Short mmCIF file of C-alpha atoms in Angstrom, two decimals:
data_model
loop_
_atom_site.label_atom_id
_atom_site.label_comp_id
_atom_site.label_asym_id
_atom_site.label_seq_id
_atom_site.Cartn_x
_atom_site.Cartn_y
_atom_site.Cartn_z
CA MET A 1 50.96 160.02 128.80
CA LYS A 2 52.37 163.50 128.29
CA PHE A 3 53.47 165.31 131.45
CA TYR A 4 55.04 168.59 132.49
CA ARG A 5 53.35 171.13 130.26
CA GLN A 6 55.58 174.00 129.19
CA ALA A 7 54.95 177.31 127.44
CA SER A 8 56.84 180.50 126.78
CA ALA A 9 56.63 183.55 124.54
CA ARG A 10 59.07 185.78 122.68
CA ILE A 11 58.17 189.32 121.59
CA LYS A 12 60.33 191.17 119.08
CA ILE A 13 59.92 194.93 119.52
CA ARG A 14 59.84 197.10 116.40
CA ASN A 15 60.98 200.68 115.93
CA ALA A 16 59.29 203.42 113.88
CA ASN A 17 60.69 201.87 110.68
CA PHE A 18 59.27 198.43 111.57
CA GLN A 19 62.70 196.98 112.21
CA TYR A 20 63.07 194.70 115.22
CA VAL A 21 65.43 196.34 117.72
CA ASP A 22 64.64 194.64 121.03
CA GLU A 23 63.28 191.38 122.38
CA ILE A 24 61.30 190.22 125.40
CA THR A 25 61.27 186.59 126.56
CA ILE A 26 58.54 185.35 128.91
CA LYS A 27 59.24 182.04 130.62
CA ASP A 28 58.30 182.03 134.28
CA LEU A 29 55.17 184.17 134.33
CA ARG A 30 51.65 182.85 133.93
CA ILE A 31 50.47 182.99 130.33
CA SER A 32 47.35 181.81 128.54
CA PHE A 33 46.59 181.63 124.84
CA SER A 34 43.66 181.14 122.51
CA ILE A 35 44.73 180.55 118.91
CA THR A 36 42.62 179.92 115.81
CA LYS A 37 44.18 178.72 112.54
CA SER A 38 42.42 177.86 109.29
CA LEU A 39 42.94 177.58 105.53
CA ALA A 40 41.16 180.88 104.90
CA TRP A 41 42.96 183.82 103.30
CA SER A 42 42.26 185.88 106.41
CA THR A 43 44.88 185.98 109.17
CA ASN A 44 45.03 183.32 111.85
CA SER A 45 44.33 184.95 115.20
CA CYS A 46 45.71 184.73 118.71
CA VAL A 47 44.90 186.27 122.07
CA LEU A 48 47.88 186.01 124.42
CA LYS A 49 47.50 186.98 128.09
CA ILE A 50 50.51 187.59 130.32
CA TRP A 51 50.19 188.06 134.07
CA ASN A 52 52.30 190.63 135.96
CA LEU A 53 54.67 191.71 133.21
CA SER A 54 56.99 194.44 134.49
CA GLN A 55 56.08 198.05 133.82
CA LYS A 56 59.23 198.53 131.74
CA LYS A 57 58.28 195.67 129.44
CA ARG A 58 54.63 196.74 129.28
CA ASN A 59 55.68 200.19 128.15
CA ILE A 60 57.75 199.04 125.17
CA ILE A 61 55.22 196.64 123.61
CA LYS A 62 53.61 198.33 120.61
CA ASP A 63 49.90 198.19 119.74
CA PHE A 64 50.80 197.14 116.22
CA GLY A 65 53.63 195.33 114.50
CA ASP A 66 55.65 193.63 117.24
CA GLU A 67 56.32 189.98 116.40
CA VAL A 68 54.97 187.43 118.88
CA THR A 69 56.06 183.79 118.95
CA ILE A 70 54.39 181.34 121.32
CA TYR A 71 56.01 178.02 122.21
CA ALA A 72 54.15 175.19 123.95
CA GLY A 73 54.54 171.48 124.53
CA TYR A 74 55.65 168.91 127.05
CA GLU A 75 58.97 168.47 128.85
CA LEU A 76 58.95 164.70 128.29
CA ALA A 77 58.06 164.99 124.60
CA GLY A 78 60.88 167.20 123.36
CA GLY A 79 59.92 170.43 125.06
CA PRO A 80 57.98 173.42 123.70
CA GLU A 81 57.48 173.79 119.94
CA VAL A 82 56.35 176.78 117.91
CA LEU A 83 52.60 177.13 118.32
CA PHE A 84 52.03 180.54 116.73
CA ILE A 85 53.93 183.39 115.06
CA GLY A 86 52.26 186.70 114.28
CA GLN A 87 52.18 190.44 114.78
CA THR A 88 50.39 192.46 117.44
CA THR A 89 47.21 194.21 116.27
CA ALA A 90 46.04 195.50 119.67
CA VAL A 91 47.55 195.61 123.15
CA SER A 92 45.83 196.40 126.43
CA HIS A 93 46.59 196.06 130.15
CA ILE A 94 43.88 195.04 132.61
CA TYR A 95 44.34 195.92 136.25
CA GLU A 96 42.76 193.32 138.56
CA GLN A 97 44.54 194.12 141.78
CA PRO A 98 46.89 192.80 142.87
CA GLU A 99 47.53 191.49 139.33
CA ILE A 100 48.07 193.16 135.97
CA ILE A 101 47.09 191.19 132.88
CA SER A 102 48.60 192.22 129.53
CA VAL A 103 46.40 191.20 126.59
CA LEU A 104 48.06 190.93 123.17
CA GLU A 105 45.81 190.40 120.15
CA CYS A 106 47.81 189.12 117.18
CA GLY A 107 47.42 188.16 113.53
CA ASP A 108 49.52 185.51 111.80
CA GLY A 109 51.11 187.19 108.78
CA GLU A 110 49.31 190.47 109.51
CA LYS A 111 52.09 192.52 107.93
CA PHE A 112 51.94 190.41 104.76
CA ILE A 113 48.20 189.93 104.32
CA ASN A 114 46.43 193.08 105.47
CA GLN A 115 49.06 195.79 105.26
CA LEU A 116 51.00 195.23 102.06
CA ARG A 117 50.32 196.45 98.54
CA ILE A 118 52.48 195.32 95.63
CA SER A 119 53.07 196.34 92.05
CA ILE A 120 54.35 193.66 89.68
CA SER A 121 54.72 193.23 85.94
CA TYR A 122 55.76 190.12 84.03
CA ALA A 123 56.56 189.80 80.35
CA ALA A 124 54.63 187.65 77.90
CA ASN A 125 54.95 183.86 78.21
CA THR A 126 55.67 183.83 81.95
CA SER A 127 54.50 180.76 83.89
CA ALA A 128 51.95 181.05 86.69
CA ARG A 129 54.21 179.29 89.19
CA THR A 130 56.99 181.79 88.46
CA ILE A 131 54.54 184.61 89.09
CA ILE A 132 53.44 183.11 92.41
CA ARG A 133 57.05 182.94 93.57
CA GLY A 134 57.53 186.54 92.46
CA ILE A 135 54.46 187.71 94.37
CA ALA A 136 55.71 185.99 97.53
CA SER A 137 59.15 187.52 97.09
CA GLN A 138 57.76 191.03 96.71
CA MET A 139 55.55 190.49 99.75
CA GLY A 140 58.63 189.41 101.68
CA ILE A 141 57.11 186.12 102.81
CA VAL A 142 58.87 182.74 102.73
CA ILE A 143 57.11 179.85 100.97
CA SER A 144 57.10 176.88 103.35
CA GLU A 145 55.07 174.60 101.05
CA PHE A 146 54.32 174.90 97.33
CA ALA A 147 52.40 171.86 96.12
CA ASP A 148 53.06 170.35 92.71
CA SER A 149 50.49 171.35 90.10
CA ASP A 150 49.92 171.77 86.41
CA ASP A 151 51.28 175.08 85.17
CA LEU A 152 49.98 177.58 82.67
CA ILE A 153 51.58 180.34 80.66
CA TYR A 154 50.38 183.93 80.71
CA ARG A 155 50.74 184.57 76.98
CA GLN A 156 50.06 188.30 77.34
CA GLY A 157 52.10 188.69 80.51
CA PHE A 158 50.76 189.59 83.92
CA LYS A 159 50.39 192.95 85.67
CA PHE A 160 48.99 193.68 89.09
CA ASN A 161 48.80 196.67 91.42
CA GLY A 162 47.04 196.17 94.74
CA MET A 163 46.99 193.95 97.82
CA GLY A 164 49.43 191.06 97.57
CA LYS A 165 46.87 188.60 98.92
CA ASP A 166 44.55 189.40 96.00
CA ALA A 167 47.33 188.71 93.50
CA LEU A 168 48.03 185.36 95.16
CA THR A 169 44.37 184.38 94.99
CA THR A 170 44.09 185.36 91.32
CA VAL A 171 47.02 183.22 90.20
CA CYS A 172 46.54 180.30 92.62
CA ASP A 173 42.94 179.90 91.47
CA LYS A 174 44.20 179.38 87.92
CA LEU A 175 46.20 176.37 89.10
CA ASN A 176 43.48 174.99 91.38
CA LEU A 177 45.62 175.82 94.42
CA GLN A 178 44.76 177.51 97.69
CA TRP A 179 47.07 179.56 99.88
CA SER A 180 47.16 180.47 103.54
CA VAL A 181 49.70 181.89 105.97
CA GLN A 182 50.77 179.51 108.73
CA ASN A 183 53.28 180.67 111.36
CA ASN A 184 54.38 183.63 109.23
CA THR A 185 55.10 181.51 106.13
CA LEU A 186 53.14 180.93 102.92
CA GLN A 187 51.51 177.51 102.52
CA ILE A 188 50.15 176.62 99.08
CA ILE A 189 48.29 173.33 98.67
CA PRO A 190 45.82 171.83 96.18
CA GLN A 191 42.21 172.88 96.64
CA GLY A 192 40.72 170.04 98.64
CA GLY A 193 44.20 168.54 99.16
CA THR A 194 46.59 168.21 102.07
CA ILE A 195 50.08 169.30 103.09
CA THR A 196 53.08 166.99 102.67
CA GLN A 197 53.45 166.38 106.41
CA PRO A 198 53.11 162.65 107.24
CA THR A 199 49.63 161.48 108.16
CA ILE A 200 48.80 162.07 111.83
CA GLN A 201 47.11 159.30 113.79
CA ILE A 202 44.30 160.51 116.05
CA ASN A 203 42.57 158.06 118.36
CA GLN A 204 42.14 157.28 122.06
CA ASN A 205 45.76 156.13 122.30
CA THR A 206 47.28 159.31 120.84
CA GLY A 207 45.56 161.91 123.03
CA MET A 208 42.03 162.16 121.64
CA GLN A 209 39.65 163.41 124.30
CA GLY A 210 36.03 162.26 124.31
CA VAL A 211 34.07 161.27 121.21
CA PRO A 212 34.20 163.21 117.88
CA THR A 213 31.08 165.24 117.12
CA ARG A 214 29.66 164.98 113.62
CA PHE A 215 28.62 168.04 111.62
CA THR A 216 28.20 169.17 108.00
CA TYR A 217 30.93 171.42 106.67
CA ARG A 218 28.55 173.94 105.13
CA SER A 219 31.04 176.66 104.19
CA LEU A 220 32.72 174.45 101.60
CA ASP A 221 29.36 173.52 100.10
CA LEU A 222 28.32 177.16 99.75
CA TYR A 223 31.51 178.60 98.33
CA ARG A 224 32.65 175.72 96.14
CA ALA A 225 29.23 174.65 94.85
CA ILE A 226 29.64 171.08 96.02
CA ASN A 227 26.41 169.20 95.40
CA GLN A 228 26.68 166.75 98.26
CA PRO A 229 27.14 167.78 101.92
CA ASN A 230 30.66 167.31 103.22
CA THR A 231 30.86 165.16 106.34
CA GLY A 232 33.01 166.57 109.09
CA TYR A 233 33.84 166.04 112.75
CA LYS A 234 34.84 168.20 115.65
CA VAL A 235 37.64 166.49 117.55
CA ASN A 236 39.40 167.38 120.80
CA VAL A 237 42.97 166.25 121.46
CA ALA A 238 45.71 167.02 123.94
CA LEU A 239 47.57 170.17 122.88
CA ASP A 240 49.54 169.36 119.72
CA PRO A 241 51.66 172.11 118.10
CA PHE A 242 52.36 169.94 115.05
CA ILE A 243 48.81 169.86 113.69
CA LEU A 244 48.36 172.50 110.98
CA PRO A 245 45.39 173.37 108.79
CA GLY A 246 45.63 171.17 105.71
CA ALA A 247 47.14 168.24 107.60
CA LYS A 248 45.97 164.73 106.74
CA ILE A 249 44.82 162.68 109.70
CA ASP A 250 43.63 159.12 110.22
CA LEU A 251 40.77 159.52 112.66
CA TYR A 252 39.62 156.43 114.52
CA SER A 253 36.96 156.08 117.19
CA THR A 254 35.85 152.80 118.73
CA HIS A 255 32.62 154.48 119.89
CA LEU A 256 31.63 155.55 116.37
CA ASP A 257 33.18 152.52 114.65
CA PHE A 258 34.85 154.33 111.78
CA LYS A 259 38.35 154.95 110.49
CA GLY A 260 39.39 157.03 107.55
CA PRO A 261 41.38 159.91 106.14
CA TYR A 262 40.31 163.46 106.99
CA ARG A 263 41.68 166.91 106.27
CA VAL A 264 42.12 169.42 109.07
CA GLU A 265 40.22 172.60 108.21
CA THR A 266 40.47 174.54 111.47
CA VAL A 267 42.78 174.26 114.48
CA ARG A 268 42.12 175.92 117.83
CA HIS A 269 44.80 175.81 120.53
CA GLU A 270 43.89 176.78 124.09
CA GLY A 271 46.12 176.67 127.12
CA ASP A 272 46.89 178.22 130.50
CA THR A 273 50.12 177.54 132.37
CA PHE A 274 48.36 178.00 135.73
CA GLY A 275 45.16 176.12 134.87
CA PHE A 276 43.83 172.84 133.50
CA LEU A 277 43.13 174.10 129.98
CA TRP A 278 45.63 172.54 127.56
CA GLN A 279 44.01 171.25 124.37
CA THR A 280 43.70 171.42 120.62
CA ASN A 281 40.26 171.47 119.00
CA LEU A 282 39.99 170.38 115.37
CA GLU A 283 37.39 170.70 112.66
CA VAL A 284 38.07 168.06 110.04
CA ARG A 285 36.30 166.94 106.90
CA GLU A 286 36.30 163.64 105.08
CA LEU A 287 38.77 163.32 102.25
CA LYS A 288 37.21 162.09 99.04
CA SER A 289 39.02 159.63 96.82
CA GLY A 290 41.68 161.39 94.76
CA SER A 291 41.64 164.58 96.84
CA THR A 292 44.79 163.87 98.88
CA GLN A 293 48.19 165.32 98.12
#
């Protein structure tokens, strides 16, 4: 069993030049969070609520561009771990006397994905993987995972002027790779593949709650022209900061009598330090033979 839930938040305050010049740490106040992560090119999202933050701290939090890091976990399992990193996109304060609730809406990698244009030019005979690294460097984002792949050479060179995310998609598609931003870093994995993190065991003995619910992962069928429906499950587990989109899991249920490898497509973390809510909801799909990392 995992006891003594813990959560905290750190907010880096930017100046007019988007340099971080101050920092707020929230440890002892009530906080709640609702976080959604996926493998999509759009930003992962988070709504963080903080109860009774001081007026001084409320006044310095910006509506856009402050960096928010949420930590959560269990005291007897190593303490809080990073659950989310992103930038504020909207901030509001709700007055429900006698309490004041600060609501921070955030996007993971917002400053990289939705706000940054780049201009790059590479000479003839440059490799695609070199170009991907160059795009990431110009965007200012660290690559946390770059899966092995075949490479190709741009014989005529490569030029691009526009949103950095569009450049990444153009080149990654050539190598049958897909990218996403996870906790403010760039994750690049094979299309249909998994990250290099060790396989995670999910069953009744590791914190699975209830029975997985079966569904068809329609979005993959529509956008990737897969002929056969892709079997998936919705799974609830005790809050687990280590599960990322793209993770490989071994899902086992005695009620459904199955066991097999699945890829995590979507992760939703929900928690409240003053309530009972403290869980991770997963959408996973079956891994076909040869599709793992």
